[in-house]
Amino acid sequence: KAGVTQTPRYLIKTRGQQVTLSCSPISGHRSVSWYQQTPGQGLQFLFEYFSETQRNKGNFPGRFSGRQFSNSRSEMNVSTLELGDSALYLCASSEGLAGGLGTQYFGPGTRLTVL
Amino acid sequence: DQQVKQNSPSLSVQEGRISILNCDYTNSMFDYFLWYKKYPAEGPTFLISISSIKDKNEDGRFTVFLNKSAKHLSLHIVPSQPGDSAVYFCAASEGWDTGNQFYFGTGTSLTVIP
């Protein structure tokens, strides 16, 4: 099976712009979670989608939003970008909800740089 | 507020010796813990887990110890190999079967010196 794929791998934007990141989970996986990784904060949970519904949400402002399509692919959108949004954005897929059994599979991430 | 803390940003160990990576948490409701390993330019990969009903879980060279009273867990790698050089994240959750989110530490970068 192909792994989790994320596009694009690298992105450079300027403050105030918006960005959309894409994640394709492993075939058959219905859950997609998004994480932000920064050197100072480590991995921080953004949100999780399961069967097109947001199931969990981390402590991020409303500028961060997401959605999941019927084929389980997910997109994450960040509006009005700020310098502090520069980070590696990881998505992870799992068959069921992500809270159990450590069976999340991570993609390689999208490196977002905000200038 | 960081509920899961890895206070050592980096660790260097000689090949063949034991690597001990530590993780502390503040939420006493956490009852499921994971360790992830991350190589540069790759996403994290699941390494080993432990639930609060156990105090030790072993998988090959990797052993995780949980001390609930101290709210502390540790990952032991014996013997350490150069290929173990990576960033290690611990993560914790309340209720492994309820879909609750995981809280991650900031990671410890392990370097195994040949």
Coordinates of N, CA and C in Angstrom, one line a residue:
Chain A
K1 N 0.8 -1.2 0.0 CA 0.0 0.0 0.0 C 0.9 1.2 0.0
A2 N 0.4 2.2 -0.7 CA 1.2 3.5 -0.7 C 1.0 4.1 0.7
G3 N 2.0 4.9 1.1 CA 1.9 5.6 2.4 C 1.1 6.8 2.3
V4 N 1.1 7.6 3.4 CA 0.5 8.9 3.5 C 1.2 9.9 2.6
T5 N 0.5 10.6 1.8 CA 1.2 11.6 1.0 C 0.7 12.9 1.3
Q6 N 1.6 13.9 1.2 CA 1.3 15.3 1.5 C 1.8 16.1 0.4
T7 N 1.0 17.1 -0.1 CA 1.4 18.0 -1.1 C 1.0 19.4 -0.7
P8 N 1.8 20.4 -1.0 CA 3.1 20.3 -1.6 C 4.1 19.9 -0.4
R9 N 5.3 19.6 -0.7 CA 6.3 19.3 0.3 C 6.9 20.6 0.9
Y10 N 7.0 21.6 0.1 CA 7.6 22.9 0.5 C 6.7 24.0 0.0
L11 N 6.6 25.1 0.8 CA 5.7 26.2 0.4 C 6.3 27.5 1.1
I12 N 6.4 28.5 0.3 CA 6.8 29.8 0.8 C 5.7 30.8 0.5
K13 N 5.2 31.4 1.6 CA 4.1 32.4 1.5 C 4.5 33.7 2.2
T14 N 3.8 34.7 2.0 CA 4.0 36.0 2.7 C 2.9 36.2 3.7
R15 N 3.2 37.0 4.7 CA 2.2 37.4 5.7 C 0.9 37.9 5.1
G16 N -0.2 37.4 5.6 CA -1.5 37.9 5.1 C -2.1 36.9 4.1
Q17 N -1.3 36.2 3.4 CA -1.8 35.2 2.4 C -2.5 34.0 3.1
Q18 N -3.1 33.2 2.3 CA -3.7 32.0 2.8 C -3.0 30.8 2.1
V19 N -3.2 29.7 2.7 CA -2.5 28.5 2.1 C -3.4 27.3 2.4
T20 N -3.4 26.3 1.4 CA -4.1 25.1 1.5 C -3.1 23.9 1.4
L21 N -3.1 23.0 2.3 CA -2.3 21.9 2.3 C -3.1 20.6 2.1
S22 N -2.6 19.6 1.4 CA -3.4 18.5 1.1 C -2.7 17.2 1.7
C23 N -3.6 16.3 2.1 CA -3.1 15.0 2.6 C -4.0 13.9 2.1
S24 N -3.3 12.9 1.5 CA -4.0 11.7 1.1 C -3.6 10.5 2.0
P25 N -4.6 10.0 2.7 CA -4.3 8.9 3.7 C -4.0 7.6 3.0
I26 N -3.6 6.6 3.8 CA -3.4 5.3 3.3 C -4.8 4.7 2.9
S27 N -4.8 4.0 1.8 CA -6.1 3.5 1.3 C -6.8 2.7 2.4
G28 N -8.0 3.0 2.6 CA -8.8 2.3 3.6 C -8.9 3.0 4.9
H29 N -7.9 3.9 5.1 CA -8.0 4.7 6.4 C -9.0 5.8 6.3
R30 N -9.8 5.9 7.4 CA -10.8 6.9 7.4 C -10.5 8.1 8.3
S31 N -9.5 8.0 9.1 CA -9.1 9.1 10.0 C -7.9 9.9 9.5
V32 N -8.0 11.2 9.5 CA -6.8 12.0 9.1 C -6.7 13.0 10.2
S33 N -5.5 13.1 10.8 CA -5.2 14.1 11.8 C -4.1 15.0 11.3
W34 N -4.1 16.2 11.7 CA -3.1 17.2 11.4 C -2.4 17.7 12.6
Y35 N -1.1 17.9 12.4 CA -0.2 18.3 13.5 C 0.7 19.5 13.0
Q36 N 1.1 20.3 13.9 CA 2.0 21.4 13.5 C 3.3 21.1 14.4
Q37 N 4.4 21.1 13.7 CA 5.7 20.8 14.4 C 6.6 22.0 14.3
T38 N 7.0 22.6 15.4 CA 7.9 23.7 15.5 C 9.0 23.3 16.5
P39 N 10.2 23.9 16.3 CA 11.3 23.5 17.2 C 11.0 23.7 18.7
G40 N 10.3 24.8 19.0 CA 10.0 25.1 20.4 C 8.9 24.4 21.0
Q41 N 7.9 24.1 20.2 CA 6.6 23.5 20.7 C 6.5 22.0 20.4
G42 N 7.4 21.5 19.6 CA 7.2 20.1 19.3 C 6.0 19.9 18.4
L43 N 5.4 18.7 18.5 CA 4.2 18.3 17.8 C 3.0 18.8 18.5
Q44 N 2.2 19.6 17.8 CA 0.9 20.0 18.4 C -0.2 19.6 17.5
F45 N -1.2 19.1 18.2 CA -2.4 18.6 17.5 C -3.3 19.7 17.0
L46 N -3.7 19.7 15.7 CA -4.5 20.7 15.1 C -6.0 20.2 15.1
F47 N -6.2 19.2 14.4 CA -7.6 18.6 14.4 C -7.5 17.2 13.7
E48 N -8.7 16.5 13.9 CA -8.8 15.1 13.4 C -10.1 15.1 12.6
Y49 N -10.1 14.5 11.5 CA -11.3 14.2 10.7 C -11.5 12.7 10.6
F50 N -12.7 12.3 10.7 CA -13.1 10.9 10.5 C -14.4 10.9 9.8
S51 N -14.4 10.2 8.7 CA -15.7 10.1 7.9 C -16.3 11.5 7.6
E52 N -15.4 12.4 7.2 CA -15.8 13.7 6.7 C -16.3 14.6 7.9
T53 N -16.1 14.2 9.1 CA -16.6 15.0 10.3 C -15.4 15.3 11.2
Q54 N -15.3 16.5 11.6 CA -14.2 16.9 12.6 C -14.6 16.3 13.9
R55 N -13.6 15.5 14.4 CA -13.9 14.7 15.7 C -13.2 15.4 16.9
N56 N -12.1 15.9 16.6 CA -11.3 16.5 17.7 C -10.6 17.8 17.2
K57 N -10.4 18.8 18.1 CA -9.8 20.0 17.6 C -8.8 20.4 18.7
G58 N -7.6 20.8 18.3 CA -6.6 21.3 19.2 C -6.9 22.8 19.5
N59 N -5.9 23.4 20.2 CA -6.0 24.7 20.7 C -5.4 25.7 19.7
F60 N -5.9 25.8 18.5 CA -5.4 26.7 17.5 C -6.5 27.7 17.1
P61 N -6.1 28.9 16.7 CA -7.2 29.9 16.3 C -8.0 29.5 15.1
G62 N -9.1 30.2 14.9 CA -10.0 29.8 13.8 C -9.4 30.0 12.4
R63 N -8.2 30.6 12.3 CA -7.6 30.8 11.0 C -7.2 29.4 10.4
F64 N -7.1 28.5 11.3 CA -6.7 27.1 10.9 C -8.0 26.3 10.8
S65 N -8.2 25.8 9.6 CA -9.4 25.0 9.3 C -9.1 23.8 8.5
G66 N -10.0 22.9 8.4 CA -9.8 21.7 7.6 C -11.1 21.2 7.1
R67 N -10.9 20.2 6.2 CA -12.1 19.4 5.8 C -11.6 18.1 5.3
Q68 N -12.6 17.2 5.2 CA -12.2 15.8 4.7 C -13.3 15.5 3.6
F69 N -12.8 14.9 2.6 CA -13.7 14.5 1.4 C -14.2 13.1 1.6
S70 N -15.1 12.7 0.7 CA -15.7 11.4 0.8 C -14.6 10.3 0.5
N71 N -13.6 10.6 -0.1 CA -12.5 9.6 -0.4 C -11.4 9.6 0.7
S72 N -11.7 10.3 1.8 CA -10.9 10.4 3.0 C -9.7 11.4 2.8
R73 N -9.5 11.9 1.6 CA -8.4 12.9 1.5 C -8.8 14.1 2.3
S74 N -7.8 14.8 2.8 CA -8.1 16.0 3.7 C -7.3 17.2 3.2
E75 N -7.8 18.3 3.5 CA -7.1 19.6 3.2 C -7.1 20.4 4.5
M76 N -6.1 21.1 4.7 CA -6.0 22.0 5.8 C -5.7 23.4 5.2
N77 N -6.4 24.4 5.7 CA -6.3 25.8 5.2 C -5.9 26.7 6.4
V78 N -5.0 27.6 6.1 CA -4.6 28.6 7.1 C -4.8 29.9 6.4
S79 N -5.6 30.8 7.0 CA -5.9 32.1 6.4 C -5.1 33.2 7.1
T80 N -4.9 34.3 6.5 CA -4.2 35.4 7.1 C -2.9 35.0 7.8
L81 N -2.0 34.4 7.0 CA -0.8 33.8 7.5 C 0.0 34.8 8.4
E82 N 0.6 34.3 9.5 CA 1.5 35.0 10.3 C 2.9 34.4 10.3
L83 N 3.9 35.2 10.7 CA 5.2 34.6 10.7 C 5.3 33.4 11.6
G84 N 4.6 33.3 12.7 CA 4.6 32.2 13.6 C 4.0 31.0 13.0
D85 N 3.4 31.0 11.9 CA 2.8 29.8 11.3 C 3.8 29.0 10.5
S86 N 5.0 29.6 10.4 CA 6.1 28.8 9.8 C 6.4 27.5 10.6
A87 N 6.2 26.4 9.9 CA 6.3 25.1 10.7 C 6.3 24.0 9.7
L88 N 6.5 22.8 10.2 CA 6.3 21.6 9.4 C 4.9 21.1 9.8
Y89 N 4.1 20.9 8.8 CA 2.7 20.4 9.0 C 2.6 19.0 8.6
L90 N 2.3 18.1 9.6 CA 2.2 16.7 9.4 C 0.8 16.2 9.4
C91 N 0.5 15.3 8.5 CA -0.8 14.7 8.7 C -0.6 13.2 8.9
A92 N -1.5 12.6 9.6 CA -1.4 11.2 9.9 C -2.7 10.5 9.7
S93 N -2.7 9.3 9.2 CA -3.9 8.6 9.0 C -4.0 7.3 9.8
S94 N -5.2 6.9 10.1 CA -5.4 5.6 10.8 C -6.7 5.1 10.4
E95 N -6.9 3.8 10.6 CA -8.1 3.1 10.2 C -9.3 3.6 11.0
G96 N -9.1 3.7 12.3 CA -10.2 4.2 13.2 C -9.8 5.5 13.7
L97 N -10.5 5.9 14.7 CA -10.1 7.2 15.4 C -8.7 7.1 15.9
A98 N -8.0 8.2 15.9 CA -6.6 8.2 16.1 C -6.2 8.0 17.6
G99 N -7.2 8.0 18.5 CA -6.8 7.9 19.9 C -6.3 6.6 20.4
G100 N -6.5 5.5 19.6 CA -6.1 4.2 20.1 C -5.0 3.5 19.4
L101 N -4.3 2.7 20.2 CA -3.4 1.7 19.6 C -2.2 2.2 18.9
G102 N -2.0 3.5 18.8 CA -0.7 3.9 18.2 C -0.6 3.6 16.8
T103 N -1.7 3.5 16.1 CA -1.6 3.0 14.7 C -1.7 4.2 13.7
Q104 N -1.3 5.3 14.1 CA -1.2 6.4 13.1 C 0.0 6.3 12.2
Y105 N -0.2 6.6 11.0 CA 0.9 6.6 10.0 C 1.0 8.0 9.5
F106 N 2.3 8.5 9.6 CA 2.5 9.9 9.3 C 3.0 10.1 7.9
G107 N 2.6 11.2 7.3 CA 3.2 11.6 6.0 C 4.5 12.3 6.2
P108 N 5.2 12.7 5.2 CA 6.5 13.4 5.3 C 6.4 14.8 5.7
G109 N 5.2 15.4 5.6 CA 5.0 16.8 6.1 C 5.1 17.8 4.9
T110 N 4.6 18.9 5.2 CA 4.7 20.1 4.3 C 5.4 21.2 5.1
R111 N 6.5 21.6 4.6 CA 7.3 22.7 5.2 C 6.8 24.0 4.7
L112 N 6.2 24.8 5.6 CA 5.6 26.1 5.3 C 6.5 27.2 5.9
T113 N 6.9 28.1 5.0 CA 7.7 29.2 5.5 C 6.9 30.5 5.2
V114 N 6.7 31.3 6.2 CA 6.0 32.5 6.0 C 7.0 33.7 6.1
L115 N 7.0 34.5 5.1 CA 8.0 35.6 5.1 C 7.3 36.9 5.4
Chain B
D1 N 0.4 25.7 27.6 CA 0.8 24.9 28.8 C 1.2 23.5 28.3
Q2 N 2.4 23.1 28.4 CA 2.9 21.9 27.9 C 2.6 20.8 28.9
Q3 N 1.7 19.9 28.5 CA 1.3 18.8 29.4 C 2.2 17.6 29.4
V4 N 3.0 17.5 28.3 CA 4.0 16.5 28.2 C 5.3 17.1 27.9
K5 N 6.3 16.8 28.7 CA 7.6 17.5 28.6 C 8.7 16.5 28.5
Q6 N 9.6 16.9 27.5 CA 10.8 16.1 27.4 C 11.9 17.2 27.6
N7 N 12.5 17.1 28.8 CA 13.4 18.2 29.3 C 14.8 18.1 28.7
S8 N 15.1 17.0 28.1 CA 16.5 16.9 27.4 C 16.3 17.1 25.9
P9 N 16.7 18.2 25.4 CA 16.6 18.4 23.9 C 17.5 17.4 23.1
S10 N 18.6 17.0 23.7 CA 19.5 16.2 23.0 C 20.2 15.2 23.9
L11 N 20.7 14.1 23.3 CA 21.4 13.1 24.1 C 22.4 12.4 23.1
S12 N 23.6 12.2 23.6 CA 24.6 11.4 22.8 C 25.0 10.2 23.6
V13 N 25.1 9.1 22.9 CA 25.4 7.8 23.5 C 26.3 7.0 22.6
Q14 N 27.3 6.3 23.2 CA 28.1 5.5 22.4 C 27.4 4.2 21.9
E15 N 27.7 3.8 20.8 CA 27.2 2.6 20.2 C 27.4 1.4 21.2
G16 N 26.3 0.6 21.3 CA 26.4 -0.5 22.2 C 25.9 -0.2 23.6
R17 N 25.9 1.0 24.0 CA 25.5 1.4 25.4 C 24.0 1.6 25.4
I18 N 23.5 1.8 26.6 CA 22.0 2.1 26.8 C 21.7 3.5 26.5
S19 N 20.6 3.8 25.8 CA 20.1 5.1 25.7 C 18.8 5.2 26.5
I20 N 18.7 6.2 27.3 CA 17.5 6.4 28.2 C 16.9 7.8 27.9
L21 N 15.7 7.8 27.3 CA 15.0 9.0 27.0 C 13.9 9.2 28.0
N22 N 13.7 10.4 28.5 CA 12.8 10.6 29.6 C 11.6 11.5 29.1
C23 N 10.5 11.4 29.8 CA 9.3 12.1 29.5 C 8.5 12.3 30.7
D24 N 8.1 13.5 31.0 CA 7.2 13.8 32.2 C 5.9 14.4 31.7
Y25 N 4.9 14.1 32.5 CA 3.5 14.6 32.1 C 2.9 15.2 33.4
T26 N 1.9 16.1 33.2 CA 1.3 16.7 34.3 C -0.2 16.3 34.5
N27 N -0.8 15.7 33.5 CA -2.2 15.4 33.6 C -2.3 13.9 34.1
S28 N -2.9 13.8 35.3 CA -3.0 12.5 35.9 C -4.0 11.6 35.2
M29 N -4.8 12.2 34.3 CA -5.8 11.4 33.6 C -5.2 10.7 32.4
F30 N -4.0 11.0 32.0 CA -3.4 10.4 30.9 C -3.2 8.9 31.3
D31 N -3.6 8.0 30.4 CA -3.5 6.6 30.7 C -3.0 5.8 29.5
Y32 N -2.6 6.5 28.4 CA -2.0 5.8 27.3 C -0.9 6.6 26.7
F33 N 0.2 5.9 26.5 CA 1.5 6.7 26.1 C 2.1 6.0 24.9
L34 N 2.7 6.9 24.1 CA 3.4 6.4 22.9 C 4.7 7.0 22.8
W35 N 5.6 6.3 22.1 CA 6.9 6.9 21.7 C 6.9 6.8 20.1
Y36 N 7.3 7.9 19.5 CA 7.5 8.0 18.1 C 9.0 8.3 17.8
K37 N 9.5 7.9 16.7 CA 10.8 8.2 16.2 C 10.7 9.0 14.9
K38 N 11.5 10.0 14.8 CA 11.5 10.8 13.6 C 12.8 11.0 13.0
Y39 N 13.0 10.6 11.7 CA 14.2 10.9 11.0 C 14.1 12.2 10.3
P40 N 15.1 12.9 10.0 CA 15.0 14.2 9.2 C 14.3 14.0 7.9
A41 N 13.4 14.9 7.6 CA 12.7 14.9 6.3 C 11.7 13.8 6.2
E42 N 11.4 13.1 7.3 CA 10.4 12.1 7.3 C 9.4 12.4 8.4
G43 N 8.2 11.8 8.3 CA 7.2 11.9 9.3 C 7.6 11.0 10.5
P44 N 7.0 11.2 11.7 CA 7.3 10.3 12.8 C 6.7 8.9 12.5
T45 N 7.4 7.9 13.1 CA 6.9 6.6 13.0 C 6.7 6.0 14.4
F46 N 5.6 5.3 14.6 CA 5.3 4.7 15.9 C 6.4 3.7 16.3
L47 N 6.7 3.8 17.6 CA 7.8 2.9 18.1 C 7.2 1.9 19.1
I48 N 6.6 2.4 20.1 CA 6.2 1.5 21.2 C 5.2 2.3 22.0
S49 N 4.3 1.5 22.6 CA 3.2 2.1 23.5 C 3.1 1.5 24.8
I50 N 2.5 2.1 25.7 CA 2.2 1.5 27.0 C 0.9 2.1 27.6
S51 N 0.1 1.2 28.2 CA -1.1 1.7 28.9 C -0.9 1.7 30.4
S52 N -1.7 2.4 31.1 CA -1.5 2.7 32.5 C -1.7 1.4 33.4
I53 N -2.2 0.4 32.8 CA -2.3 -0.9 33.6 C -1.0 -1.6 33.7
K54 N 0.0 -1.2 32.9 CA 1.3 -1.8 32.9 C 2.3 -0.8 33.4
D55 N 3.4 -1.3 33.9 CA 4.5 -0.4 34.2 C 5.8 -0.6 33.3
K56 N 5.6 -1.6 32.4 CA 6.7 -1.9 31.5 C 6.2 -2.6 30.3
N57 N 6.8 -2.2 29.1 CA 6.4 -2.8 27.9 C 7.7 -3.0 27.1
E58 N 7.9 -4.1 26.5 CA 9.2 -4.4 25.9 C 9.0 -4.9 24.4
D59 N 9.8 -4.3 23.5 CA 9.7 -4.8 22.1 C 11.1 -4.8 21.5
G60 N 11.7 -5.9 21.6 CA 13.1 -6.0 21.1 C 14.1 -5.2 21.9
R61 N 14.8 -4.3 21.2 CA 15.7 -3.5 22.0 C 15.1 -2.3 22.7
F62 N 13.8 -2.1 22.5 CA 13.1 -1.0 23.1 C 12.2 -1.4 24.3
T63 N 12.4 -0.7 25.4 CA 11.5 -0.9 26.5 C 11.0 0.4 27.1
V64 N 9.8 0.5 27.3 CA 9.2 1.7 27.9 C 8.8 1.4 29.3
F65 N 9.1 2.3 30.3 CA 8.8 2.1 31.7 C 7.9 3.3 32.0
L66 N 6.8 3.0 32.8 CA 5.9 4.0 33.2 C 5.8 4.0 34.8
N67 N 6.0 5.2 35.3 CA 5.9 5.4 36.8 C 4.8 6.4 37.0
K68 N 3.6 5.8 37.2 CA 2.4 6.7 37.3 C 2.5 7.6 38.5
S69 N 3.0 7.2 39.6 CA 3.0 8.1 40.8 C 3.9 9.3 40.5
A70 N 5.0 9.1 39.8 CA 5.9 10.2 39.4 C 5.5 10.9 38.2
K71 N 4.5 10.4 37.5 CA 4.1 10.9 36.2 C 5.3 11.0 35.2
H72 N 5.9 9.9 35.1 CA 7.1 9.8 34.3 C 7.2 8.6 33.5
L73 N 7.6 8.7 32.3 CA 7.9 7.5 31.5 C 9.3 7.6 30.8
S74 N 9.9 6.5 30.6 CA 11.2 6.5 29.9 C 11.3 5.4 28.9
L75 N 12.1 5.7 27.9 CA 12.3 4.8 26.8 C 13.8 4.3 26.9
H76 N 14.0 3.0 27.0 CA 15.3 2.5 27.0 C 15.6 1.8 25.7
I77 N 16.8 2.1 25.2 CA 17.2 1.4 23.9 C 18.5 0.7 24.3
V78 N 18.5 -0.7 24.2 CA 19.7 -1.4 24.5 C 19.8 -2.6 23.5
P79 N 21.0 -2.8 22.9 CA 22.0 -1.8 22.8 C 21.7 -0.7 21.8
S80 N 22.3 0.5 21.9 CA 22.0 1.6 21.0 C 22.8 1.3 19.7
Q81 N 22.2 1.7 18.6 CA 22.9 1.5 17.3 C 22.9 2.8 16.6
P82 N 23.8 3.1 15.7 CA 23.9 4.3 14.9 C 22.6 4.7 14.2
G83 N 21.9 3.6 13.7 CA 20.6 3.8 13.1 C 19.5 4.3 14.0
D84 N 19.7 4.3 15.3 CA 18.7 4.8 16.2 C 18.8 6.3 16.3
S85 N 19.8 6.9 15.7 CA 20.0 8.4 15.8 C 18.8 9.0 15.1
A86 N 18.0 9.8 15.9 CA 16.7 10.4 15.4 C 16.2 11.2 16.5
V87 N 15.1 11.9 16.2 CA 14.4 12.6 17.3 C 13.2 11.7 17.8
Y88 N 13.2 11.6 19.1 CA 12.2 10.8 19.7 C 11.1 11.7 20.5
F89 N 9.9 11.4 20.1 CA 8.8 12.1 20.8 C 8.0 11.2 21.7
C90 N 7.6 11.6 22.8 CA 6.6 10.9 23.6 C 5.3 11.6 23.5
A91 N 4.2 10.8 23.6 CA 2.9 11.4 23.5 C 2.0 10.7 24.5
A92 N 1.0 11.4 25.0 CA 0.1 10.9 26.0 C -1.4 11.2 25.6
S93 N -2.3 10.4 26.1 CA -3.7 10.5 25.8 C -4.5 10.1 27.0
E94 N -5.7 10.7 27.1 CA -6.7 10.2 28.1 C -7.6 9.2 27.5
G95 N -7.5 8.0 27.8 CA -8.4 7.0 27.2 C -8.1 6.6 25.8
W96 N -7.3 5.6 25.7 CA -6.8 5.2 24.4 C -8.0 4.8 23.4
D97 N -9.1 4.4 23.9 CA -10.1 3.9 23.0 C -11.3 4.9 22.8
T98 N -11.1 6.1 23.1 CA -12.1 7.1 22.9 C -11.8 8.2 21.9
G99 N -10.8 8.0 21.2 CA -10.5 9.0 20.1 C -10.0 10.3 20.7
N100 N -9.5 10.3 21.9 CA -9.0 11.6 22.4 C -7.7 11.9 21.8
Q101 N -7.4 13.2 21.7 CA -6.2 13.7 21.1 C -5.0 13.3 21.9
F102 N -3.9 13.3 21.2 CA -2.6 13.0 21.9 C -1.9 14.4 22.1
Y103 N -1.2 14.4 23.2 CA -0.4 15.5 23.6 C 1.1 15.1 23.4
F104 N 1.9 15.9 22.7 CA 3.2 15.5 22.4 C 4.3 16.3 23.2
G105 N 5.4 15.7 23.5 CA 6.5 16.4 24.0 C 7.2 17.1 22.9
T106 N 8.3 17.8 23.2 CA 9.0 18.6 22.2 C 10.1 17.8 21.5
G107 N 10.3 16.6 22.0 CA 11.3 15.7 21.3 C 12.7 15.8 21.9
T108 N 13.4 14.6 21.8 CA 14.8 14.5 22.3 C 15.5 14.0 21.1
S109 N 16.6 14.7 20.7 CA 17.4 14.3 19.6 C 18.5 13.3 20.1
L110 N 18.4 12.1 19.7 CA 19.4 11.1 20.1 C 20.5 10.9 19.0
T111 N 21.7 11.0 19.4 CA 22.8 10.7 18.5 C 23.6 9.5 19.1
V112 N 23.7 8.5 18.3 CA 24.5 7.3 18.7 C 25.8 7.3 18.0
I113 N 26.8 7.4 18.7 CA 28.2 7.6 18.2 C 28.8 6.2 17.9
P114 N 29.2 6.0 16.7 CA 29.8 4.7 16.3 C 31.2 4.5 17.1

